[in-house]
PDB file of C-alpha atoms and ligand atoms in Angstrom:
ATOM      1  CA  MET A   1       5.066 -16.941  -6.797  1.00  0.00           C
ATOM      2  CA  ALA A   2       5.403 -14.029  -4.616  1.00  0.00           C
ATOM      3  CA  GLU A   3       8.550 -13.745  -2.540  1.00  0.00           C
ATOM      4  CA  ILE A   4       7.496 -14.003   1.111  1.00  0.00           C
ATOM      5  CA  VAL A   5       9.883 -12.472   3.647  1.00  0.00           C
ATOM      6  CA  ILE A   6       9.103 -13.324   7.262  1.00  0.00           C
ATOM      7  CA  VAL A   7      10.903 -11.072   9.728  1.00  0.00           C
ATOM      8  CA  ASP A   8      11.118 -10.897  13.511  1.00  0.00           C
ATOM      9  CA  SER A   9       9.758  -7.376  13.993  1.00  0.00           C
ATOM     10  CA  VAL A  10       7.879  -4.595  12.231  1.00  0.00           C
ATOM     11  CA  GLU A  11      11.023  -2.463  12.479  1.00  0.00           C
ATOM     12  CA  THR A  12      13.002  -5.033  10.478  1.00  0.00           C
ATOM     13  CA  ALA A  13      10.121  -5.191   7.980  1.00  0.00           C
ATOM     14  CA  GLY A  14      10.352  -1.395   7.610  1.00  0.00           C
ATOM     15  CA  GLU A  15      14.085  -1.668   6.861  1.00  0.00           C
ATOM     16  CA  VAL A  16      13.606  -4.473   4.298  1.00  0.00           C
ATOM     17  CA  ALA A  17      10.846  -2.467   2.570  1.00  0.00           C
ATOM     18  CA  ALA A  18      12.984   0.711   2.727  1.00  0.00           C
ATOM     19  CA  ASP A  19      15.787  -1.217   0.991  1.00  0.00           C
ATOM     20  CA  ALA A  20      13.396  -1.885  -1.919  1.00  0.00           C
ATOM     21  CA  VAL A  21      12.527   1.832  -2.177  1.00  0.00           C
ATOM     22  CA  GLN A  22      16.183   2.878  -1.887  1.00  0.00           C
ATOM     23  CA  ARG A  23      17.192   0.419  -4.598  1.00  0.00           C
ATOM     24  CA  LEU A  24      14.479   1.785  -6.878  1.00  0.00           C
ATOM     25  CA  VAL A  25      15.543   5.393  -6.330  1.00  0.00           C
ATOM     26  CA  ALA A  26      19.187   4.447  -6.974  1.00  0.00           C
ATOM     27  CA  GLU A  27      18.067   3.200 -10.398  1.00  0.00           C
ATOM     28  CA  ARG A  28      15.937   6.215 -11.157  1.00  0.00           C
ATOM     29  CA  VAL A  29      15.668   9.340  -8.960  1.00  0.00           C
ATOM     30  CA  ASP A  30      12.234  10.251 -10.288  1.00  0.00           C
ATOM     31  CA  ALA A  31      10.696   6.803  -9.914  1.00  0.00           C
ATOM     32  CA  VAL A  32       6.977   6.537  -9.151  1.00  0.00           C
ATOM     33  CA  LEU A  33       6.038   5.100  -5.780  1.00  0.00           C
ATOM     34  CA  GLY A  34       2.509   3.920  -4.967  1.00  0.00           C
ATOM     35  CA  LEU A  35       1.680   5.007  -1.419  1.00  0.00           C
ATOM     36  CA  ALA A  36      -0.513   3.193   1.092  1.00  0.00           C
ATOM     37  CA  THR A  37      -1.912   4.828   4.239  1.00  0.00           C
ATOM     38  CA  GLY A  38      -3.122   3.254   7.495  1.00  0.00           C
ATOM     39  CA  SER A  39      -0.863   1.782  10.177  1.00  0.00           C
ATOM     40  CA  THR A  40       0.965  -0.833   8.167  1.00  0.00           C
ATOM     41  CA  PRO A  41       3.349   1.282   6.044  1.00  0.00           C
ATOM     42  CA  VAL A  42       4.387   3.497   9.009  1.00  0.00           C
ATOM     43  CA  PRO A  43       7.553   1.463   9.850  1.00  0.00           C
ATOM     44  CA  LEU A  44       8.601   1.778   6.206  1.00  0.00           C
ATOM     45  CA  TYR A  45       8.040   5.533   6.166  1.00  0.00           C
ATOM     46  CA  ARG A  46       9.933   5.925   9.445  1.00  0.00           C
ATOM     47  CA  ALA A  47      12.856   3.859   8.100  1.00  0.00           C
ATOM     48  CA  LEU A  48      12.984   6.077   4.999  1.00  0.00           C
ATOM     49  CA  GLU A  49      12.736   9.190   7.183  1.00  0.00           C
ATOM     50  CA  ARG A  50      15.805   8.096   9.194  1.00  0.00           C
ATOM     51  CA  ARG A  51      17.792   7.493   5.986  1.00  0.00           C
ATOM     52  CA  VAL A  52      16.769  10.876   4.561  1.00  0.00           C
ATOM     53  CA  ALA A  53      17.602  12.677   7.833  1.00  0.00           C
ATOM     54  CA  ALA A  54      20.992  10.944   7.974  1.00  0.00           C
ATOM     55  CA  GLY A  55      21.754  12.293   4.495  1.00  0.00           C
ATOM     56  CA  GLY A  56      22.035   8.881   2.841  1.00  0.00           C
ATOM     57  CA  LEU A  57      18.898   9.127   0.754  1.00  0.00           C
ATOM     58  CA  ASP A  58      17.419  11.908  -1.368  1.00  0.00           C
ATOM     59  CA  LEU A  59      13.762  11.471  -2.281  1.00  0.00           C
ATOM     60  CA  SER A  60      13.154  15.009  -3.515  1.00  0.00           C
ATOM     61  CA  LYS A  61      12.617  13.859  -7.114  1.00  0.00           C
ATOM     62  CA  LEU A  62      10.480  10.823  -6.239  1.00  0.00           C
ATOM     63  CA  ARG A  63       6.910  10.961  -7.521  1.00  0.00           C
ATOM     64  CA  GLY A  64       4.025   9.428  -5.571  1.00  0.00           C
ATOM     65  CA  PHE A  65       0.432   8.285  -6.021  1.00  0.00           C
ATOM     66  CA  ALA A  66      -1.760   7.328  -3.083  1.00  0.00           C
ATOM     67  CA  LEU A  67      -3.919   4.253  -3.326  1.00  0.00           C
ATOM     68  CA  ASP A  68      -7.105   5.760  -2.061  1.00  0.00           C
ATOM     69  CA  GLU A  69      -9.035   8.548  -0.359  1.00  0.00           C
ATOM     70  CA  TYR A  70     -12.230   8.909   1.656  1.00  0.00           C
ATOM     71  CA  VAL A  71     -15.109  10.591  -0.114  1.00  0.00           C
ATOM     72  CA  GLY A  72     -16.687  13.668   1.457  1.00  0.00           C
ATOM     73  CA  LEU A  73     -14.424  14.526   4.382  1.00  0.00           C
ATOM     74  CA  PRO A  74     -14.127  18.294   4.759  1.00  0.00           C
ATOM     75  CA  GLU A  75     -11.103  19.725   2.967  1.00  0.00           C
ATOM     76  CA  GLY A  76      -8.086  19.609   5.283  1.00  0.00           C
ATOM     77  CA  HIS A  77      -9.663  17.011   7.630  1.00  0.00           C
ATOM     78  CA  GLU A  78      -6.765  15.477   9.524  1.00  0.00           C
ATOM     79  CA  GLN A  79      -7.822  11.917   8.630  1.00  0.00           C
ATOM     80  CA  SER A  80      -8.251  12.565   4.907  1.00  0.00           C
ATOM     81  CA  TYR A  81      -5.583  10.601   3.140  1.00  0.00           C
ATOM     82  CA  ALA A  82      -4.378  13.813   1.495  1.00  0.00           C
ATOM     83  CA  SER A  83      -3.570  15.057   5.025  1.00  0.00           C
ATOM     84  CA  VAL A  84      -2.128  11.732   6.148  1.00  0.00           C
ATOM     85  CA  ILE A  85       0.118  11.501   3.103  1.00  0.00           C
ATOM     86  CA  ARG A  86       1.361  15.069   3.658  1.00  0.00           C
ATOM     87  CA  ARG A  87       2.020  14.477   7.372  1.00  0.00           C
ATOM     88  CA  GLU A  88       3.422  10.917   7.218  1.00  0.00           C
ATOM     89  CA  VAL A  89       5.157  10.916   3.849  1.00  0.00           C
ATOM     90  CA  VAL A  90       5.671  14.205   2.003  1.00  0.00           C
ATOM     91  CA  GLU A  91       7.002  16.276   4.928  1.00  0.00           C
ATOM     92  CA  PRO A  92       9.136  13.746   6.794  1.00  0.00           C
ATOM     93  CA  LEU A  93      10.574  12.212   3.606  1.00  0.00           C
ATOM     94  CA  ARG A  94      11.081  15.681   2.043  1.00  0.00           C
ATOM     95  CA  LEU A  95       9.208  14.833  -1.139  1.00  0.00           C
ATOM     96  CA  ASP A  96       8.128  17.582  -3.518  1.00  0.00           C
ATOM     97  CA  ALA A  97       4.421  18.048  -2.684  1.00  0.00           C
ATOM     98  CA  SER A  98       3.595  18.950  -6.277  1.00  0.00           C
ATOM     99  CA  SER A  99       4.745  15.472  -7.394  1.00  0.00           C
ATOM    100  CA  VAL A 100       2.544  13.562  -4.965  1.00  0.00           C
ATOM    101  CA  HIS A 101      -1.046  12.802  -5.916  1.00  0.00           C
ATOM    102  CA  VAL A 102      -4.083  11.590  -3.993  1.00  0.00           C
ATOM    103  CA  PRO A 103      -7.446  10.696  -5.589  1.00  0.00           C
ATOM    104  CA  ASP A 104      -9.921  13.578  -5.452  1.00  0.00           C
ATOM    105  CA  GLY A 105     -12.527  12.671  -2.815  1.00  0.00           C
ATOM    106  CA  ARG A 106     -14.599  15.875  -3.153  1.00  0.00           C
ATOM    107  CA  PRO A 107     -18.264  14.946  -3.768  1.00  0.00           C
ATOM    108  CA  GLN A 108     -18.811  17.781  -6.284  1.00  0.00           C
ATOM    109  CA  GLN A 109     -16.619  16.192  -8.957  1.00  0.00           C
ATOM    110  CA  ILE A 110     -16.521  12.616  -7.761  1.00  0.00           C
ATOM    111  CA  GLU A 111     -18.064  11.167 -10.941  1.00  0.00           C
ATOM    112  CA  THR A 112     -14.996  12.017 -12.982  1.00  0.00           C
ATOM    113  CA  ALA A 113     -12.380  11.566 -10.238  1.00  0.00           C
ATOM    114  CA  GLY A 114     -11.543   7.925 -11.113  1.00  0.00           C
ATOM    115  CA  ALA A 115     -10.927   8.591 -14.788  1.00  0.00           C
ATOM    116  CA  ARG A 116      -8.905  11.734 -13.967  1.00  0.00           C
ATOM    117  CA  TYR A 117      -6.692   9.756 -11.581  1.00  0.00           C
ATOM    118  CA  GLU A 118      -6.152   6.966 -14.120  1.00  0.00           C
ATOM    119  CA  ALA A 119      -5.114   9.634 -16.699  1.00  0.00           C
ATOM    120  CA  GLN A 120      -2.625  11.128 -14.226  1.00  0.00           C
ATOM    121  CA  LEU A 121      -1.163   7.681 -13.539  1.00  0.00           C
ATOM    122  CA  GLN A 122      -0.793   7.016 -17.216  1.00  0.00           C
ATOM    123  CA  GLU A 123       0.815  10.405 -17.850  1.00  0.00           C
ATOM    124  CA  ALA A 124       3.373   9.650 -15.132  1.00  0.00           C
ATOM    125  CA  GLY A 125       4.261   6.389 -16.883  1.00  0.00           C
ATOM    126  CA  GLY A 126       2.661   4.120 -14.284  1.00  0.00           C
ATOM    127  CA  ILE A 127       3.783   3.021 -10.817  1.00  0.00           C
ATOM    128  CA  ASP A 128       7.177   1.437 -10.392  1.00  0.00           C
ATOM    129  CA  LEU A 129       6.736   0.141  -6.855  1.00  0.00           C
ATOM    130  CA  GLN A 130       3.333  -0.119  -5.213  1.00  0.00           C
ATOM    131  CA  ILE A 131       3.223  -0.339  -1.428  1.00  0.00           C
ATOM    132  CA  LEU A 132       0.199  -2.270  -0.181  1.00  0.00           C
ATOM    133  CA  GLY A 133      -1.362  -3.040   3.172  1.00  0.00           C
ATOM    134  CA  LEU A 134      -4.015  -5.722   3.601  1.00  0.00           C
ATOM    135  CA  GLY A 135      -7.448  -5.294   5.171  1.00  0.00           C
ATOM    136  CA  THR A 136      -8.669  -7.879   7.690  1.00  0.00           C
ATOM    137  CA  ASP A 137     -11.386  -8.630   5.121  1.00  0.00           C
ATOM    138  CA  GLY A 138      -8.737  -9.233   2.419  1.00  0.00           C
ATOM    139  CA  HIS A 139      -8.970  -5.835   0.694  1.00  0.00           C
ATOM    140  CA  ILE A 140      -6.071  -4.148  -1.055  1.00  0.00           C
ATOM    141  CA  GLY A 141      -6.453  -0.438  -1.594  1.00  0.00           C
ATOM    142  CA  PHE A 142     -10.102  -0.102  -0.629  1.00  0.00           C
ATOM    143  CA  ASN A 143     -11.152  -2.859  -3.022  1.00  0.00           C
ATOM    144  CA  GLU A 144     -13.559  -4.681  -0.779  1.00  0.00           C
ATOM    145  CA  PRO A 145     -14.460  -8.361  -1.279  1.00  0.00           C
ATOM    146  CA  GLY A 146     -16.207  -8.818  -4.628  1.00  0.00           C
ATOM    147  CA  SER A 147     -14.130  -6.184  -6.419  1.00  0.00           C
ATOM    148  CA  SER A 148     -13.314  -7.139  -9.988  1.00  0.00           C
ATOM    149  CA  PHE A 149      -9.698  -8.009 -10.736  1.00  0.00           C
ATOM    150  CA  ALA A 150     -10.076  -5.764 -13.805  1.00  0.00           C
ATOM    151  CA  SER A 151     -11.354  -2.725 -11.847  1.00  0.00           C
ATOM    152  CA  LEU A 152      -9.776   0.719 -12.246  1.00  0.00           C
ATOM    153  CA  THR A 153      -9.915   3.744  -9.956  1.00  0.00           C
ATOM    154  CA  ARG A 154     -13.505   4.299  -8.859  1.00  0.00           C
ATOM    155  CA  VAL A 155     -15.830   4.910  -5.942  1.00  0.00           C
ATOM    156  CA  LYS A 156     -16.466   2.003  -3.564  1.00  0.00           C
ATOM    157  CA  THR A 157     -18.598   1.540  -0.463  1.00  0.00           C
ATOM    158  CA  LEU A 158     -16.570   0.524   2.579  1.00  0.00           C
ATOM    159  CA  THR A 159     -17.651  -2.665   4.394  1.00  0.00           C
ATOM    160  CA  GLU A 160     -18.850  -2.385   7.979  1.00  0.00           C
ATOM    161  CA  GLN A 161     -15.710  -4.358   8.948  1.00  0.00           C
ATOM    162  CA  THR A 162     -13.383  -1.812   7.348  1.00  0.00           C
ATOM    163  CA  ARG A 163     -15.294   1.072   8.924  1.00  0.00           C
ATOM    164  CA  ARG A 164     -14.938  -0.620  12.335  1.00  0.00           C
ATOM    165  CA  ASP A 165     -11.236  -1.304  11.700  1.00  0.00           C
ATOM    166  CA  ASN A 166     -10.654   2.352  10.804  1.00  0.00           C
ATOM    167  CA  ALA A 167     -12.795   3.788  13.603  1.00  0.00           C
ATOM    168  CA  ARG A 168      -9.612   4.093  15.675  1.00  0.00           C
ATOM    169  CA  PHE A 169      -8.612   7.098  13.536  1.00  0.00           C
ATOM    170  CA  PHE A 170     -11.948   8.859  14.165  1.00  0.00           C
ATOM    171  CA  ALA A 171     -14.039   9.791  17.224  1.00  0.00           C
ATOM    172  CA  SER A 172     -16.425   6.925  16.427  1.00  0.00           C
ATOM    173  CA  ALA A 173     -17.194   4.328  13.714  1.00  0.00           C
ATOM    174  CA  ASP A 174     -20.106   6.506  12.545  1.00  0.00           C
ATOM    175  CA  GLU A 175     -17.659   9.215  11.539  1.00  0.00           C
ATOM    176  CA  VAL A 176     -15.768   6.927   9.134  1.00  0.00           C
ATOM    177  CA  PRO A 177     -17.018   7.839   5.664  1.00  0.00           C
ATOM    178  CA  LEU A 178     -19.207   5.298   3.877  1.00  0.00           C
ATOM    179  CA  HIS A 179     -17.563   5.850   0.528  1.00  0.00           C
ATOM    180  CA  CYS A 180     -14.053   6.001  -0.756  1.00  0.00           C
ATOM    181  CA  ILE A 181     -12.280   6.342  -4.078  1.00  0.00           C
ATOM    182  CA  THR A 182      -9.605   3.737  -4.671  1.00  0.00           C
ATOM    183  CA  GLN A 183      -7.246   2.495  -7.317  1.00  0.00           C
ATOM    184  CA  GLY A 184      -8.822  -0.666  -8.707  1.00  0.00           C
ATOM    185  CA  VAL A 185      -7.355  -4.132  -8.491  1.00  0.00           C
ATOM    186  CA  GLY A 186      -6.572  -3.817 -12.191  1.00  0.00           C
ATOM    187  CA  THR A 187      -4.807  -0.482 -11.539  1.00  0.00           C
ATOM    188  CA  ILE A 188      -2.744  -2.087  -8.781  1.00  0.00           C
ATOM    189  CA  LEU A 189      -1.797  -5.028 -11.017  1.00  0.00           C
ATOM    190  CA  ARG A 190      -0.355  -2.578 -13.582  1.00  0.00           C
ATOM    191  CA  ALA A 191       2.359  -1.460 -11.155  1.00  0.00           C
ATOM    192  CA  ARG A 192       5.715  -2.969 -12.038  1.00  0.00           C
ATOM    193  CA  HIS A 193       6.472  -4.315  -8.539  1.00  0.00           C
ATOM    194  CA  LEU A 194       4.094  -4.920  -5.638  1.00  0.00           C
ATOM    195  CA  LEU A 195       5.327  -4.684  -2.053  1.00  0.00           C
ATOM    196  CA  LEU A 196       2.686  -5.975   0.360  1.00  0.00           C
ATOM    197  CA  LEU A 197       3.199  -5.512   4.091  1.00  0.00           C
ATOM    198  CA  ALA A 198       1.127  -7.131   6.850  1.00  0.00           C
ATOM    199  CA  PHE A 199       1.667  -7.245  10.610  1.00  0.00           C
ATOM    200  CA  GLY A 200      -0.031  -8.839  13.575  1.00  0.00           C
ATOM    201  CA  GLU A 201      -2.287 -11.780  14.300  1.00  0.00           C
ATOM    202  CA  GLY A 202      -5.319  -9.871  13.020  1.00  0.00           C
ATOM    203  CA  LYS A 203      -3.974 -10.125   9.439  1.00  0.00           C
ATOM    204  CA  ALA A 204      -2.987 -13.816   9.580  1.00  0.00           C
ATOM    205  CA  ASP A 205      -6.174 -15.228   7.989  1.00  0.00           C
ATOM    206  CA  ALA A 206      -6.383 -12.539   5.294  1.00  0.00           C
ATOM    207  CA  LEU A 207      -2.674 -13.004   4.480  1.00  0.00           C
ATOM    208  CA  ALA A 208      -2.935 -16.798   4.134  1.00  0.00           C
ATOM    209  CA  ALA A 209      -6.002 -16.382   1.919  1.00  0.00           C
ATOM    210  CA  ALA A 210      -4.247 -13.754  -0.263  1.00  0.00           C
ATOM    211  CA  VAL A 211      -0.976 -15.609  -0.650  1.00  0.00           C
ATOM    212  CA  GLU A 212      -1.972 -19.274  -0.593  1.00  0.00           C
ATOM    213  CA  GLY A 213      -5.737 -19.370  -1.113  1.00  0.00           C
ATOM    214  CA  PRO A 214      -7.637 -19.660  -4.377  1.00  0.00           C
ATOM    215  CA  LEU A 215      -7.701 -16.706  -6.754  1.00  0.00           C
ATOM    216  CA  THR A 216     -11.010 -15.056  -6.027  1.00  0.00           C
ATOM    217  CA  ALA A 217     -12.596 -11.626  -6.108  1.00  0.00           C
ATOM    218  CA  SER A 218     -13.924 -12.527  -2.678  1.00  0.00           C
ATOM    219  CA  VAL A 219     -10.339 -11.996  -1.444  1.00  0.00           C
ATOM    220  CA  PRO A 220      -9.107  -9.030  -3.520  1.00  0.00           C
ATOM    221  CA  GLY A 221      -5.595  -9.520  -2.071  1.00  0.00           C
ATOM    222  CA  SER A 222      -5.390 -12.889  -3.864  1.00  0.00           C
ATOM    223  CA  ALA A 223      -4.996 -10.913  -7.086  1.00  0.00           C
ATOM    224  CA  ILE A 224      -1.319 -10.493  -6.194  1.00  0.00           C
ATOM    225  CA  GLN A 225      -0.917 -14.117  -7.340  1.00  0.00           C
ATOM    226  CA  LEU A 226      -1.486 -12.844 -10.916  1.00  0.00           C
ATOM    227  CA  HIS A 227       1.485 -10.467 -10.729  1.00  0.00           C
ATOM    228  CA  ALA A 228       4.951 -11.555 -11.839  1.00  0.00           C
ATOM    229  CA  ARG A 229       6.856  -9.477  -9.285  1.00  0.00           C
ATOM    230  CA  VAL A 230       5.527  -9.385  -5.727  1.00  0.00           C
ATOM    231  CA  THR A 231       7.385  -9.042  -2.446  1.00  0.00           C
ATOM    232  CA  VAL A 232       5.454  -9.733   0.759  1.00  0.00           C
ATOM    233  CA  VAL A 233       7.090  -8.617   4.025  1.00  0.00           C
ATOM    234  CA  VAL A 234       5.377  -9.825   7.171  1.00  0.00           C
ATOM    235  CA  ASP A 235       6.044 -10.413  10.840  1.00  0.00           C
ATOM    236  CA  GLU A 236       5.751 -13.847  12.539  1.00  0.00           C
ATOM    237  CA  ALA A 237       2.222 -13.127  13.808  1.00  0.00           C
ATOM    238  CA  ALA A 238       0.857 -12.273  10.370  1.00  0.00           C
ATOM    239  CA  ALA A 239       2.688 -15.273   8.913  1.00  0.00           C
ATOM    240  CA  SER A 240       1.310 -17.676  11.536  1.00  0.00           C
ATOM    241  CA  ARG A 241      -1.297 -19.285   9.217  1.00  0.00           C
ATOM    242  CA  LEU A 242       0.896 -19.681   6.154  1.00  0.00           C
ATOM    243  CA  ALA A 243       1.120 -23.374   5.236  1.00  0.00           C
ATOM    244  CA  ARG A 244       4.486 -23.002   3.488  1.00  0.00           C
ATOM    245  CA  ALA A 245       6.173 -20.633   5.963  1.00  0.00           C
ATOM    246  CA  ASP A 246       9.176 -22.952   6.366  1.00  0.00           C
ATOM    247  CA  TYR A 247       9.776 -22.957   2.630  1.00  0.00           C
ATOM    248  CA  TYR A 248       9.583 -19.120   2.455  1.00  0.00           C
ATOM    249  CA  ARG A 249      12.145 -18.835   5.261  1.00  0.00           C
ATOM    250  CA  TYR A 250      14.408 -21.339   3.538  1.00  0.00           C
ATOM    251  CA  ALA A 251      14.131 -19.542   0.178  1.00  0.00           C
ATOM    252  CA  TRP A 252      14.876 -16.128   1.769  1.00  0.00           C
ATOM    253  CA  ALA A 253      17.846 -17.492   3.737  1.00  0.00           C
ATOM    254  CA  ASN A 254      19.307 -18.956   0.537  1.00  0.00           C
ATOM    255  CA  LYS A 255      18.526 -16.051  -1.742  1.00  0.00           C
ATOM    256  CA  PRO A 256      21.396 -15.080  -4.063  1.00  0.00           C
ATOM    257  CA  ALA A 257      22.785 -11.730  -2.858  1.00  0.00           C
ATOM    258  CA  TRP A 258      22.692 -10.173  -6.339  1.00  0.00           C
ATOM    259  CA  GLN A 259      18.899 -10.429  -6.501  1.00  0.00           C
ATOM    260  CA  GLY A 260      18.132  -7.870  -3.776  1.00  0.00           C
ATOM    261  CA  VAL A 261      14.529  -7.385  -2.696  1.00  0.00           C
TER     262      VAL A 261
HETATM  263  C1  F6R B   1      -4.707   2.234   2.806  1.00  0.00           C
HETATM  264  C2  F6R B   1      -5.295   1.063   2.140  1.00  0.00           C
HETATM  265  C3  F6R B   1      -5.788  -0.103   2.916  1.00  0.00           C
HETATM  266  C4  F6R B   1      -4.949  -0.469   4.136  1.00  0.00           C
HETATM  267  C5  F6R B   1      -5.608  -1.624   4.884  1.00  0.00           C
HETATM  268  C6  F6R B   1      -4.842  -1.991   6.135  1.00  0.00           C
HETATM  269  O1  F6R B   1      -4.286   3.167   1.865  1.00  0.00           O
HETATM  270  O2  F6R B   1      -5.370   1.065   0.968  1.00  0.00           O
HETATM  271  O3  F6R B   1      -5.830  -1.238   2.040  1.00  0.00           O
HETATM  272  O4  F6R B   1      -3.679  -0.788   3.729  1.00  0.00           O
HETATM  273  O5  F6R B   1      -6.902  -1.251   5.232  1.00  0.00           O
HETATM  274  O6  F6R B   1      -4.907  -0.947   7.044  1.00  0.00           O
HETATM  275  P1  F6R B   1      -3.920  -0.845   8.273  1.00  0.00           P
HETATM  276  O7  F6R B   1      -2.563  -0.771   7.726  1.00  0.00           O
HETATM  277  O8  F6R B   1      -4.322   0.376   9.027  1.00  0.00           O
HETATM  278  O9  F6R B   1      -4.124  -2.119   9.038  1.00  0.00           O
END
């Protein structure tokens, strides 16, 4: 079972998630971190930024792989995930830009982009810790409902719901690209540790379905139930529809200190 950590604020969630990253880097300075974009991981990235700025954490050797990218945005578009990762992660956390990879969303070579990304991941030795957000429709990465649990990095069509959810980053929903390239559910399951974050009432149904619902490709997030090492860090609002919330709180409160996150 996944370990479910219910915290009182997104800031606390960011600190708990940052502890997991810091612990990983303490084990291996050049560990491979799987990077999510969107709003959810921002508290984690800000917590790491504070630790780096304070001199307590050096991430300069850390390697990174983004989960996904839009297809067809003009190069340098401020909402391309390559730009977002540079702005939100590489620069503030002082990572080495040459060690951070984002799937290639350029239409000219899109047919081979998935296989090229998988090869890069393999060459790097795979992802040690994969950060995940959760779509309101249950997606992880941009694996929309119906995505195979065995899928690898490939092009997907975004649902109307995801395009509406992400319209806040663009001038209008019409400007959100139709297509994306995303690590597959199978790619995500190969990571050695999954760290799923979800905040707010809007994620409550998707979270309950992913964590406690049946295993189904209709809820790609439910694939985390197949993974032996999953940490889920959520706020009270996102946790509000979990049937076993009291048990998760009890287990976290009584967790042996040596285990860490
Ligand atoms: C982003 C990603 C998506 C988001 C999800 C939630 O790289 O892969 O799965 O994590 O759409 O988005 P936010 O965090 O903006 O609610």
